[in-house]
PDB file of C-alpha atoms and ligand atoms in Angstrom:
ATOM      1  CA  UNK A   1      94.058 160.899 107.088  1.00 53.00           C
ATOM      2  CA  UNK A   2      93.752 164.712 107.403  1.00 77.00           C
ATOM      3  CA  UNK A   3      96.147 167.054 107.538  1.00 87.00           C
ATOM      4  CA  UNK A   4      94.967 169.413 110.121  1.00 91.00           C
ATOM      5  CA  UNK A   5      93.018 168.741 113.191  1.00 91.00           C
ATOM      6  CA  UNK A   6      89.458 170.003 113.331  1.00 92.00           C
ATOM      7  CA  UNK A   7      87.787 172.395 113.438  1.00 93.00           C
ATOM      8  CA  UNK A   8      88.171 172.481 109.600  1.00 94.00           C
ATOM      9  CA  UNK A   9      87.334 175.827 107.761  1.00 95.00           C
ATOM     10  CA  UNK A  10      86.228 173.566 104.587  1.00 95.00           C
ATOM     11  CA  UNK A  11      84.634 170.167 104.712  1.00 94.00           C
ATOM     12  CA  UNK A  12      85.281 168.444 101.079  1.00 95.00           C
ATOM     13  CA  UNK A  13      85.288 165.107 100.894  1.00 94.00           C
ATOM     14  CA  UNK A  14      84.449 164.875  97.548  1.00 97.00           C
ATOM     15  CA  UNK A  15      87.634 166.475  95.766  1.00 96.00           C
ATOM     16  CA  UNK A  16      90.281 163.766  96.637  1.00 95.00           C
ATOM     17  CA  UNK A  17      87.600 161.853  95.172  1.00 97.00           C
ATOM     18  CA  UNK A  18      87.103 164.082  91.931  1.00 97.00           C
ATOM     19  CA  UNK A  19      91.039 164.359  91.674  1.00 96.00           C
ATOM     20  CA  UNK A  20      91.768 160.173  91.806  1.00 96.00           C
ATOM     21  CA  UNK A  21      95.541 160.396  92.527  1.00 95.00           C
ATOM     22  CA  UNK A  22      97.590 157.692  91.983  1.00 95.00           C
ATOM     23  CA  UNK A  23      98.563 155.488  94.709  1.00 96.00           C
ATOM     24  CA  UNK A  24     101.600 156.814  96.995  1.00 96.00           C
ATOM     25  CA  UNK A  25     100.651 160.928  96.615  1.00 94.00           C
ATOM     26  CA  UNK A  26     101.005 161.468  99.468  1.00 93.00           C
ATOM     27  CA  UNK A  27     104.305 160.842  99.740  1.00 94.00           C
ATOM     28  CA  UNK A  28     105.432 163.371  97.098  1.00 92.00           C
ATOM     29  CA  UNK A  29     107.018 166.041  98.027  1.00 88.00           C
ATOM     30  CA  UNK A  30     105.030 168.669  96.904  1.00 86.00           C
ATOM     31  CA  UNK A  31     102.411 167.121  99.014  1.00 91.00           C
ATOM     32  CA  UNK A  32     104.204 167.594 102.152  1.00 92.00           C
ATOM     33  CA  UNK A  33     102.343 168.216 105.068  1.00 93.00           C
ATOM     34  CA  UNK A  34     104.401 170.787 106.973  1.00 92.00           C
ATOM     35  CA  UNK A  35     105.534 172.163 103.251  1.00 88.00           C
ATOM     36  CA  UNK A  36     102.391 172.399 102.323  1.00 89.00           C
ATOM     37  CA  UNK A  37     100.849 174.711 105.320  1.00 90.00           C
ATOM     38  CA  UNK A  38     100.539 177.964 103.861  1.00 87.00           C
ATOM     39  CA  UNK A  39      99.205 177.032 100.588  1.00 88.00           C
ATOM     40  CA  UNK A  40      96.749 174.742 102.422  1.00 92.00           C
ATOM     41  CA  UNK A  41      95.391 177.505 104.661  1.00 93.00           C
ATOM     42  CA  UNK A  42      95.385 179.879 101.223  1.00 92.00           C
ATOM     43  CA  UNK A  43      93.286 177.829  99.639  1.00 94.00           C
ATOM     44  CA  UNK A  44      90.726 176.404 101.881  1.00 95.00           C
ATOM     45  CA  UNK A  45      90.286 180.301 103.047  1.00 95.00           C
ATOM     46  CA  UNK A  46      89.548 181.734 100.006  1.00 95.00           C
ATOM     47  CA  UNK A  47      87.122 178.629  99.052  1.00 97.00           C
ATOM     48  CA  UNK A  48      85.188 179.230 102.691  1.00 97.00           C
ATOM     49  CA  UNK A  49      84.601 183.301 101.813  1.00 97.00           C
ATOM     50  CA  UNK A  50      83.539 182.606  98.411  1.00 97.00           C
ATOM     51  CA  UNK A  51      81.145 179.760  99.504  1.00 97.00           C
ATOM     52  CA  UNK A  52      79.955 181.907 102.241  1.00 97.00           C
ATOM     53  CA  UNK A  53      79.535 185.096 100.329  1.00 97.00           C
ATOM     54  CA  UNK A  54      77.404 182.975  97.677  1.00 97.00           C
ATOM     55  CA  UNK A  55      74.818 181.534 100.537  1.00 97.00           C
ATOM     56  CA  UNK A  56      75.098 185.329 101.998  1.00 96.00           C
ATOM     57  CA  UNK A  57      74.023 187.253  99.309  1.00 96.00           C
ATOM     58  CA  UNK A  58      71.024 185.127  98.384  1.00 96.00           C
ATOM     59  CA  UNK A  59      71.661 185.188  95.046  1.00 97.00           C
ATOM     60  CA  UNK A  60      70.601 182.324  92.234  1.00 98.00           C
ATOM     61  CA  UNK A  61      73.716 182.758  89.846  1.00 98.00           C
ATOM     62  CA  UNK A  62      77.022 182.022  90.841  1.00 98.00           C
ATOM     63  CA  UNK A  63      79.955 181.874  88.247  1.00 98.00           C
ATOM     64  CA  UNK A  64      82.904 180.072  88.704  1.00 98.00           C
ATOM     65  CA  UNK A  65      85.873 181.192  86.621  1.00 98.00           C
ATOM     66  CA  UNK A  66      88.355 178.576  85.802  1.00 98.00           C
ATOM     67  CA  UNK A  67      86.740 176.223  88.429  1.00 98.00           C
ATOM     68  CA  UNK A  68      89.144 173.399  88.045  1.00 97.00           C
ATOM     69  CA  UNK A  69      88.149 170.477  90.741  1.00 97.00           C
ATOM     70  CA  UNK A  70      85.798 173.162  92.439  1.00 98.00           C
ATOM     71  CA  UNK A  71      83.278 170.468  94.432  1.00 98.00           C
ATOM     72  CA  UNK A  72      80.604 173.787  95.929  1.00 98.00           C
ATOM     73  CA  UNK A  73      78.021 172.268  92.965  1.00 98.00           C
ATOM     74  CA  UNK A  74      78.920 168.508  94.568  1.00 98.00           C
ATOM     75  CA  UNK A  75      78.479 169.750  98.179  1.00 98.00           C
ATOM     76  CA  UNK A  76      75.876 172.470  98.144  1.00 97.00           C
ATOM     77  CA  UNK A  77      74.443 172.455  94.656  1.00 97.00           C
ATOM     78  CA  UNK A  78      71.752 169.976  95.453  1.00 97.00           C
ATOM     79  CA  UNK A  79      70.562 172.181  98.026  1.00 97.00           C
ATOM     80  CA  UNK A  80      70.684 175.414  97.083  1.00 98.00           C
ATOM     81  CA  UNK A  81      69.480 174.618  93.939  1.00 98.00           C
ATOM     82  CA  UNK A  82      66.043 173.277  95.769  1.00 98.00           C
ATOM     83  CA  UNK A  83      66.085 176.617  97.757  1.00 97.00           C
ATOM     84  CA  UNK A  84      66.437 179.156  95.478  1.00 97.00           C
ATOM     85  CA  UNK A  85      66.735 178.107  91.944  1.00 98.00           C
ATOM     86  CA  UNK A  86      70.407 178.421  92.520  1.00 98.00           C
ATOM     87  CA  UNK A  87      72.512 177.658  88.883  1.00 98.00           C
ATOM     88  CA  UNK A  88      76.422 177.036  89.047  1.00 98.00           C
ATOM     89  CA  UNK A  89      78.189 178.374  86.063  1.00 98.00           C
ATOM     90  CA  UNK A  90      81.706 176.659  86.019  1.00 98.00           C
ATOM     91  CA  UNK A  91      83.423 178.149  83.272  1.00 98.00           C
ATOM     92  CA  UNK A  92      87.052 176.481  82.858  1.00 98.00           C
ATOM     93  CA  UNK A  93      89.251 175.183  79.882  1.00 98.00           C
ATOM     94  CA  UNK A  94      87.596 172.432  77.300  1.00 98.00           C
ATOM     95  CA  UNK A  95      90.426 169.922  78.210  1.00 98.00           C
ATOM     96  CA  UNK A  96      90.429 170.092  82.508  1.00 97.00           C
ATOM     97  CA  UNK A  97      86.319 170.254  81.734  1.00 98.00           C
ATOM     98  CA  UNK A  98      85.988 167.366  79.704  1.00 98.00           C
ATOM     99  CA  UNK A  99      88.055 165.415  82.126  1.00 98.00           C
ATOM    100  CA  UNK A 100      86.019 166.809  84.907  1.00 98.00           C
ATOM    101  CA  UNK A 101      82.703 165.642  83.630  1.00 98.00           C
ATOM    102  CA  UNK A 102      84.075 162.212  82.779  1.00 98.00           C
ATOM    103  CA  UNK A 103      85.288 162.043  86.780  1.00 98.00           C
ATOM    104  CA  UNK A 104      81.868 163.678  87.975  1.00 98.00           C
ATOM    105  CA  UNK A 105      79.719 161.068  85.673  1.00 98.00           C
ATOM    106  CA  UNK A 106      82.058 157.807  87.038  1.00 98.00           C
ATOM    107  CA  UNK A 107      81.014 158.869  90.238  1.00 98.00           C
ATOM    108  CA  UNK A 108      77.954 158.648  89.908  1.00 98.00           C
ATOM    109  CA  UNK A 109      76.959 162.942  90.639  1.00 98.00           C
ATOM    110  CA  UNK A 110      76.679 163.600  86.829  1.00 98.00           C
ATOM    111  CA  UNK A 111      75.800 166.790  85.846  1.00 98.00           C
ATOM    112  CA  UNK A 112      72.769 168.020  86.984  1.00 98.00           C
ATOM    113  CA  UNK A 113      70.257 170.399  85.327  1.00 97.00           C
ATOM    114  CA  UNK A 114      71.336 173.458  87.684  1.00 98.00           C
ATOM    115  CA  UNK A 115      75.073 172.530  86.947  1.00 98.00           C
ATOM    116  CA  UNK A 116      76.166 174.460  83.394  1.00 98.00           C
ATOM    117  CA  UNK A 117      80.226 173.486  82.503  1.00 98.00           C
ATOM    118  CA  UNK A 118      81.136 176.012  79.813  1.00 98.00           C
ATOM    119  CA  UNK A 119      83.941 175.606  77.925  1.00 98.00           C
ATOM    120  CA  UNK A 120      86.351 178.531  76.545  1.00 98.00           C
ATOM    121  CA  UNK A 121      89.756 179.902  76.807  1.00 98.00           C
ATOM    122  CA  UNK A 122      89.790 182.920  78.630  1.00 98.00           C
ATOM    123  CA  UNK A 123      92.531 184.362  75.998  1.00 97.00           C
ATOM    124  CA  UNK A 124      89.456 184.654  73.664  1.00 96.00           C
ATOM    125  CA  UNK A 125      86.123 186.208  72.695  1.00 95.00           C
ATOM    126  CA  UNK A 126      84.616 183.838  75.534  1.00 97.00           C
ATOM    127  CA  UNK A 127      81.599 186.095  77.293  1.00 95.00           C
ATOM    128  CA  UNK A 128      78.670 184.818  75.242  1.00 96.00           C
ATOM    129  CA  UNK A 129      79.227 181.028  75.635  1.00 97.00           C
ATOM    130  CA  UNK A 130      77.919 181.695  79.522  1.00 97.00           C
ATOM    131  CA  UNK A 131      74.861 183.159  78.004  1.00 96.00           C
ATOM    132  CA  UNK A 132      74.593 180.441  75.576  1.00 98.00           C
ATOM    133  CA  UNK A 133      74.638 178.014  78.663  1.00 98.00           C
ATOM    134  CA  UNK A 134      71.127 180.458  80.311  1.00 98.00           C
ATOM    135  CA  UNK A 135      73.770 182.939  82.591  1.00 98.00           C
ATOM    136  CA  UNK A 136      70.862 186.032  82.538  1.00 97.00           C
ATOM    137  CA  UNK A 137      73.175 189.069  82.563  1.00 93.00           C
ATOM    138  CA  UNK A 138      69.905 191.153  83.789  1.00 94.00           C
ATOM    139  CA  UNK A 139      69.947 189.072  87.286  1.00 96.00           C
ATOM    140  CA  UNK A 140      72.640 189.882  90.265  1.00 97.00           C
ATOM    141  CA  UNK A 141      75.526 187.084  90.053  1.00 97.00           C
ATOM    142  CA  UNK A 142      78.604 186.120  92.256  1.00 97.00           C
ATOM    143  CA  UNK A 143      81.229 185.633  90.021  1.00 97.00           C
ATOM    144  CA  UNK A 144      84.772 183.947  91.153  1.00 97.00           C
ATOM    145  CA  UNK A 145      87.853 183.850  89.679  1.00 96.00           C
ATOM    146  CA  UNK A 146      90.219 182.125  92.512  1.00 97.00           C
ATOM    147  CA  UNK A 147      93.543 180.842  91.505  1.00 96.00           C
ATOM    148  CA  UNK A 148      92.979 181.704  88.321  1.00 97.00           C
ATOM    149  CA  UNK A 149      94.746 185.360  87.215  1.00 97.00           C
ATOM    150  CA  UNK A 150      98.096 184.109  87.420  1.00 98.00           C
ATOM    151  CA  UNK A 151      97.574 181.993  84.508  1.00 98.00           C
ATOM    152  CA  UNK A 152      95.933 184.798  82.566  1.00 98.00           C
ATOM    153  CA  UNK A 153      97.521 187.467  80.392  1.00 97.00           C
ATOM    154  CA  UNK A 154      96.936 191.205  81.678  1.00 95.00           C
ATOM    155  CA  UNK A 155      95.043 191.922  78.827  1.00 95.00           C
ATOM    156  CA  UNK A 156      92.646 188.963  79.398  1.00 96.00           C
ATOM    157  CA  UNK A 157      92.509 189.819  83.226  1.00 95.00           C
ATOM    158  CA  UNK A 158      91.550 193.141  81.886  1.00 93.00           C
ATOM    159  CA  UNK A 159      88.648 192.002  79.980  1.00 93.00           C
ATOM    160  CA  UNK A 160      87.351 189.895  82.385  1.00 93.00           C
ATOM    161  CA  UNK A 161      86.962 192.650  85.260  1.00 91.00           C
ATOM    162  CA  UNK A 162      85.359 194.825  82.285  1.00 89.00           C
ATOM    163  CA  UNK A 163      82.652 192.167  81.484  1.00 91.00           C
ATOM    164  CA  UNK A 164      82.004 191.528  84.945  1.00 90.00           C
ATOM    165  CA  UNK A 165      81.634 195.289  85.533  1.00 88.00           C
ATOM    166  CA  UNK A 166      78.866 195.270  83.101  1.00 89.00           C
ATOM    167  CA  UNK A 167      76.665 193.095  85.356  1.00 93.00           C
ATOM    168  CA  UNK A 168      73.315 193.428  86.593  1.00 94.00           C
ATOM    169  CA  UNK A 169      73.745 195.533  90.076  1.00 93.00           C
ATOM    170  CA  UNK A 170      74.029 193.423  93.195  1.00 93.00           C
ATOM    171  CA  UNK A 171      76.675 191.188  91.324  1.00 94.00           C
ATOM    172  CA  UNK A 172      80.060 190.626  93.031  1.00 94.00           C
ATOM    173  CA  UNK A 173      83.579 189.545  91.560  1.00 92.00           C
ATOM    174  CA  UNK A 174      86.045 188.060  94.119  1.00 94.00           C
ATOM    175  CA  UNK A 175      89.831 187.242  92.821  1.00 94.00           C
ATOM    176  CA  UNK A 176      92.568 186.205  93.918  1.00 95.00           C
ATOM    177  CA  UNK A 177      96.059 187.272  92.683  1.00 95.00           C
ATOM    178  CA  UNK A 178      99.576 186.844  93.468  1.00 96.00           C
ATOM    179  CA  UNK A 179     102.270 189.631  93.841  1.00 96.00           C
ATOM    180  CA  UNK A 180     105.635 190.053  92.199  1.00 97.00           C
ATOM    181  CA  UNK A 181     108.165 187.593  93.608  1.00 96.00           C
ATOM    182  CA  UNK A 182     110.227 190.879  94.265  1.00 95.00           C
ATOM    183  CA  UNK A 183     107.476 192.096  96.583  1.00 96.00           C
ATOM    184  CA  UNK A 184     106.731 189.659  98.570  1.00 95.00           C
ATOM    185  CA  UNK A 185     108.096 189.397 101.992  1.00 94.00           C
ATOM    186  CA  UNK A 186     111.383 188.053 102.237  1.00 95.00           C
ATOM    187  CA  UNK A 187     109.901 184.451 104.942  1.00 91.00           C
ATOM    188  CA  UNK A 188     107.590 183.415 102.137  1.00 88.00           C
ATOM    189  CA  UNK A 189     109.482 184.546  98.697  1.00 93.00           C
ATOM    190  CA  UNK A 190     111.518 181.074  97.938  1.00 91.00           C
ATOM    191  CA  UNK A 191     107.469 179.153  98.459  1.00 88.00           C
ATOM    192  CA  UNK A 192     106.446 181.630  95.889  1.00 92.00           C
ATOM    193  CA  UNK A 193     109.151 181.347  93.930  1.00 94.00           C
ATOM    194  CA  UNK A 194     109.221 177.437  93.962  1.00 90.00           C
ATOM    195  CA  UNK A 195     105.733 178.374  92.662  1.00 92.00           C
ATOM    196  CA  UNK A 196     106.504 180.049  89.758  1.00 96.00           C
ATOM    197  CA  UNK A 197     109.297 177.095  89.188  1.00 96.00           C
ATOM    198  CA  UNK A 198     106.896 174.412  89.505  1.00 93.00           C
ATOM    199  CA  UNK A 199     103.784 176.092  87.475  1.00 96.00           C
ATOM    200  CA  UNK A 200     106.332 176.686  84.321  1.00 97.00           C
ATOM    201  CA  UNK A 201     107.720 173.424  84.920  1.00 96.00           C
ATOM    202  CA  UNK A 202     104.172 171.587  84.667  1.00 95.00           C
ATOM    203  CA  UNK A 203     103.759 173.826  81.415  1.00 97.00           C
ATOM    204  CA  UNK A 204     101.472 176.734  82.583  1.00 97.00           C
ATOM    205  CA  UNK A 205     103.930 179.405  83.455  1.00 98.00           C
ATOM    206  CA  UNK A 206     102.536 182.107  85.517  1.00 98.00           C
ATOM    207  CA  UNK A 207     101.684 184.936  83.339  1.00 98.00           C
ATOM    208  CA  UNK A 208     100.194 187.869  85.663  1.00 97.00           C
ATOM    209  CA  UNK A 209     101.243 189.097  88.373  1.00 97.00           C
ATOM    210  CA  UNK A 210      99.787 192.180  90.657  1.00 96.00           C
ATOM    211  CA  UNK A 211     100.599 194.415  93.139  1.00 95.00           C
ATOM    212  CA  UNK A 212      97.505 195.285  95.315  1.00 91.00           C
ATOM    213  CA  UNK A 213      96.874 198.838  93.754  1.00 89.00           C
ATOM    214  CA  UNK A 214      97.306 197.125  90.517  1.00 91.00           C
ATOM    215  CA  UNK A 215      94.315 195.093  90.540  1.00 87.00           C
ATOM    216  CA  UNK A 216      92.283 197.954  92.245  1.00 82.00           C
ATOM    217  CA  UNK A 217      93.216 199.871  88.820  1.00 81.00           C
ATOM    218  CA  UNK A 218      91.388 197.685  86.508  1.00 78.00           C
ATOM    219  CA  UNK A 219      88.624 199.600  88.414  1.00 59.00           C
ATOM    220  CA  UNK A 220      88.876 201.960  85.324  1.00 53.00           C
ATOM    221  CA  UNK A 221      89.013 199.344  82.777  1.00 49.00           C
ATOM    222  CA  UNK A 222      85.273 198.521  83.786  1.00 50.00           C
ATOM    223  CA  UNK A 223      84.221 202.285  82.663  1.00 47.00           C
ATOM    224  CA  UNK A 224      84.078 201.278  79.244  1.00 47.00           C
ATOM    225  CA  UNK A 225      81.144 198.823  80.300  1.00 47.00           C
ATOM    226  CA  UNK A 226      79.438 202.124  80.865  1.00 46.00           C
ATOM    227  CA  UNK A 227      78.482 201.002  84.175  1.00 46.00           C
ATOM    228  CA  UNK A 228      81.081 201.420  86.633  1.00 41.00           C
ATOM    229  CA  UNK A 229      81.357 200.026  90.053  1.00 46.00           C
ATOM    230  CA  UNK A 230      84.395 200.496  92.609  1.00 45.00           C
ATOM    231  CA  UNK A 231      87.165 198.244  93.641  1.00 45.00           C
ATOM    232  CA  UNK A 232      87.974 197.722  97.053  1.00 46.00           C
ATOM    233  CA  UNK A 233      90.234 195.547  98.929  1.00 46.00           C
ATOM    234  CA  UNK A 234      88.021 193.582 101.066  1.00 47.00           C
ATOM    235  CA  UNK A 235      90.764 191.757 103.344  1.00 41.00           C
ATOM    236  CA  UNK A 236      94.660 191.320 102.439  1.00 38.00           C
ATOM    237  CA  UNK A 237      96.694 187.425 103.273  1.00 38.00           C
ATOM    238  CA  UNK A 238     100.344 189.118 103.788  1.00 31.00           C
ATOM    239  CA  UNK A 239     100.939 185.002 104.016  1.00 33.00           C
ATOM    240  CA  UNK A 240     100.467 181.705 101.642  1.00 35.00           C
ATOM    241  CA  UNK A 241     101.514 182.282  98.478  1.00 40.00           C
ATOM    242  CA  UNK A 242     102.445 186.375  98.505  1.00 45.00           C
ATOM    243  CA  UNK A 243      98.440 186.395  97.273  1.00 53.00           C
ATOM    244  CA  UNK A 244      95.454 189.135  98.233  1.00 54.00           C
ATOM    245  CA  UNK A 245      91.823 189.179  97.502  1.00 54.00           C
ATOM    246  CA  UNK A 246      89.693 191.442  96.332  1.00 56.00           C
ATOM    247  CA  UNK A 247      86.005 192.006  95.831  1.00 57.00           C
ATOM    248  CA  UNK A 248      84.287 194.498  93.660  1.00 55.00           C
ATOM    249  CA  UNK A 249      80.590 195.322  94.307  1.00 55.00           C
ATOM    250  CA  UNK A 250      78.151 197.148  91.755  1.00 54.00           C
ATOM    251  CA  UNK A 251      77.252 200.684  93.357  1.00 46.00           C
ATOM    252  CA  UNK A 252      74.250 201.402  94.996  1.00 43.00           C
ATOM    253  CA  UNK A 253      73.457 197.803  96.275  1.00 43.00           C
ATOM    254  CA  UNK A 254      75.559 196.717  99.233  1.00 43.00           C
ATOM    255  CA  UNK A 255      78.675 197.394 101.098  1.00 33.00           C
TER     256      UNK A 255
HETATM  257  C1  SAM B 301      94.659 176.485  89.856  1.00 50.36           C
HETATM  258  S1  SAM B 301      93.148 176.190  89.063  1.00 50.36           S
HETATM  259  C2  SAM B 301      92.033 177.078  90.126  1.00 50.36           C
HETATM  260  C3  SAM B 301      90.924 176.208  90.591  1.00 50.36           C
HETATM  261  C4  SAM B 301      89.952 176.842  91.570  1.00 50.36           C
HETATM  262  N1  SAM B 301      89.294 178.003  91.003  1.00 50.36           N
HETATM  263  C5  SAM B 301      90.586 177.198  92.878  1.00 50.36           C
HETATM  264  O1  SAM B 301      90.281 178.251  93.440  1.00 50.36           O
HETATM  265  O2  SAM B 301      91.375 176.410  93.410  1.00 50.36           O
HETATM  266  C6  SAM B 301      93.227 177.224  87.610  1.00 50.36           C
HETATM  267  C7  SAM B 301      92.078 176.964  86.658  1.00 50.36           C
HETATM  268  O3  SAM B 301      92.110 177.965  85.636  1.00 50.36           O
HETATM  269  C8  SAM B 301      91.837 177.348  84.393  1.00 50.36           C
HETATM  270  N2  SAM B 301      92.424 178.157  83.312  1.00 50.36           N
HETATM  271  C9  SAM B 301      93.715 178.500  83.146  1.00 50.36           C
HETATM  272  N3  SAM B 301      93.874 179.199  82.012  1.00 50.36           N
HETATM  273  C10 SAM B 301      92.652 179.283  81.433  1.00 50.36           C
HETATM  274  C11 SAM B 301      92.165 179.870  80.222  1.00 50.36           C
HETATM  275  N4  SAM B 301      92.977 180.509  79.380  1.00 50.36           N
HETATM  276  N5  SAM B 301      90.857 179.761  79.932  1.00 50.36           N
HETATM  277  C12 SAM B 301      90.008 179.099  80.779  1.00 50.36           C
HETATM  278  N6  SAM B 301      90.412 178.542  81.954  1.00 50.36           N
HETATM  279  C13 SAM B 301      91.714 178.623  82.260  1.00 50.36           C
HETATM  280  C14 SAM B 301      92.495 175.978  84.506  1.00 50.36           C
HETATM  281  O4  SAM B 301      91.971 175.058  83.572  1.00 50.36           O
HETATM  282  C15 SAM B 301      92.182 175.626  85.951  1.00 50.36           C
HETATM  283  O5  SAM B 301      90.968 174.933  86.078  1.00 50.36           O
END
């Protein structure tokens, strides 16, 4: 059963799959249907513009930061991989990543030569393990960090933009981040707030929050790269989770 008629923004069959519930999920509440809406149109949103922007701008690195159950390599690895040499970097925690390769092996899609899992904690000295793993900071990348900030200190936000800024032109970050509780509109503060409730509750507190001209102000952080790019709010969701995106483009390539 689906929860949404079609047409669907996302096709994934792959992740319920990759995830394995136990029997009766979807009877929990936090699996509501009608509950469930905004965060359901959140995420499959920002999943469709990164997946698009990755076929769009052609190139044959993409990086996914804290990928979690992130199925693109399942769905269009094989492909794109044939097509243009394309290499999925999912970068994510050694625990969730170790339990992820398990799934993905049971299943019978394995790990494929084009598919690199690197393991590190974000909180740490983490950039060369993707280089270890044959991420060629000379070629343009995608890198995406969705869902992911919230869980991060500032500081290691902070780094992250900075190392991204230092990427070969034609790269591209896209985030995701979620406002202050205090900031969002009033119709959709208790869902965030249940948010924060429930992610400290399950033991990974929310740690970061941003306001948008916040996150446009790491801009300056990436100056110490010595290559500096701009910040720009591509597109703003005033709904789901009190969240925003934003992409940052190396100068002089596109716009
Ligand atoms: C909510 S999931 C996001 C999954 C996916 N990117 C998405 O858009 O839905 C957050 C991911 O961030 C990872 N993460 C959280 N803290 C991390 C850290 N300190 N270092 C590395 N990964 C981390 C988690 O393991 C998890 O896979």
């Amino acid at each position: 059963m689906r929860a949404d008629p079609p047409p669907h923004v996302l096709e994934d069959d792959i992740g319920l799959r990759l995830a394995g519930p136990e029997d009766g999920w979807r009877e929990r509440p936090d699996m509501d249907v009608a509950a469930t809406r905004r965060t359901r149109a959140s995420i499959v949103a920002r999943t469709r513009y990164v997946e698009d922007l990755v076929v769009e701008r052609g190139v044959d690195q993409y990086v996914v930061l804290g990928a979690g159950l992130d199925t693109f390599a399942q769905r269009r690895g094989p492909e794109l991989a044939a097509e243009r040499g394309l290499r999925v970097f999912e970068v994510d925690q050694p625990g969730p990543q170790a339990w992820k390769r398990q799934r993905l092996e049971r299943l019978g899609f394995g790990v494929p030569e084009w598919l690199r899992l690197v393991p590190v904690d974000f909180e740490g000295d983490w950039w060369g393990r993707l280089a270890e793993a044959g991420f060629d900071p000379g070629r343009p990348a995608v890198v995406a960090s969705t869902g992911v900030t919230m869980y991060l200190t500032r500081e290691a936000n902070a780094a992250t933009f900075r190392l991204v800024a230092g990427l070969a032109p034609g790269s591209t970050l896209i985030t995701t981040f979620l406002r202050p509780p205090e900031d969002v509109e009033p119709d959709q503060r208790p869902q965030l707030e249940a948010a924060v409730r429930g992610a400290r509750a399950a033991g990974t507190p929310f740690l970061s929050f941003f306001r948008p001209a916040e996150i446009l102000a790491l801009a300056p952080a990436s100056r110490a790269s010595g290559r500096p790019g701009t910040f720009r709010r591509r597109s703003w969701t005033s709904g789901t989770s009190g969240g925003g995106r934003t992409a940052y483009d190396r100068p002089g390539e596109r716009s």
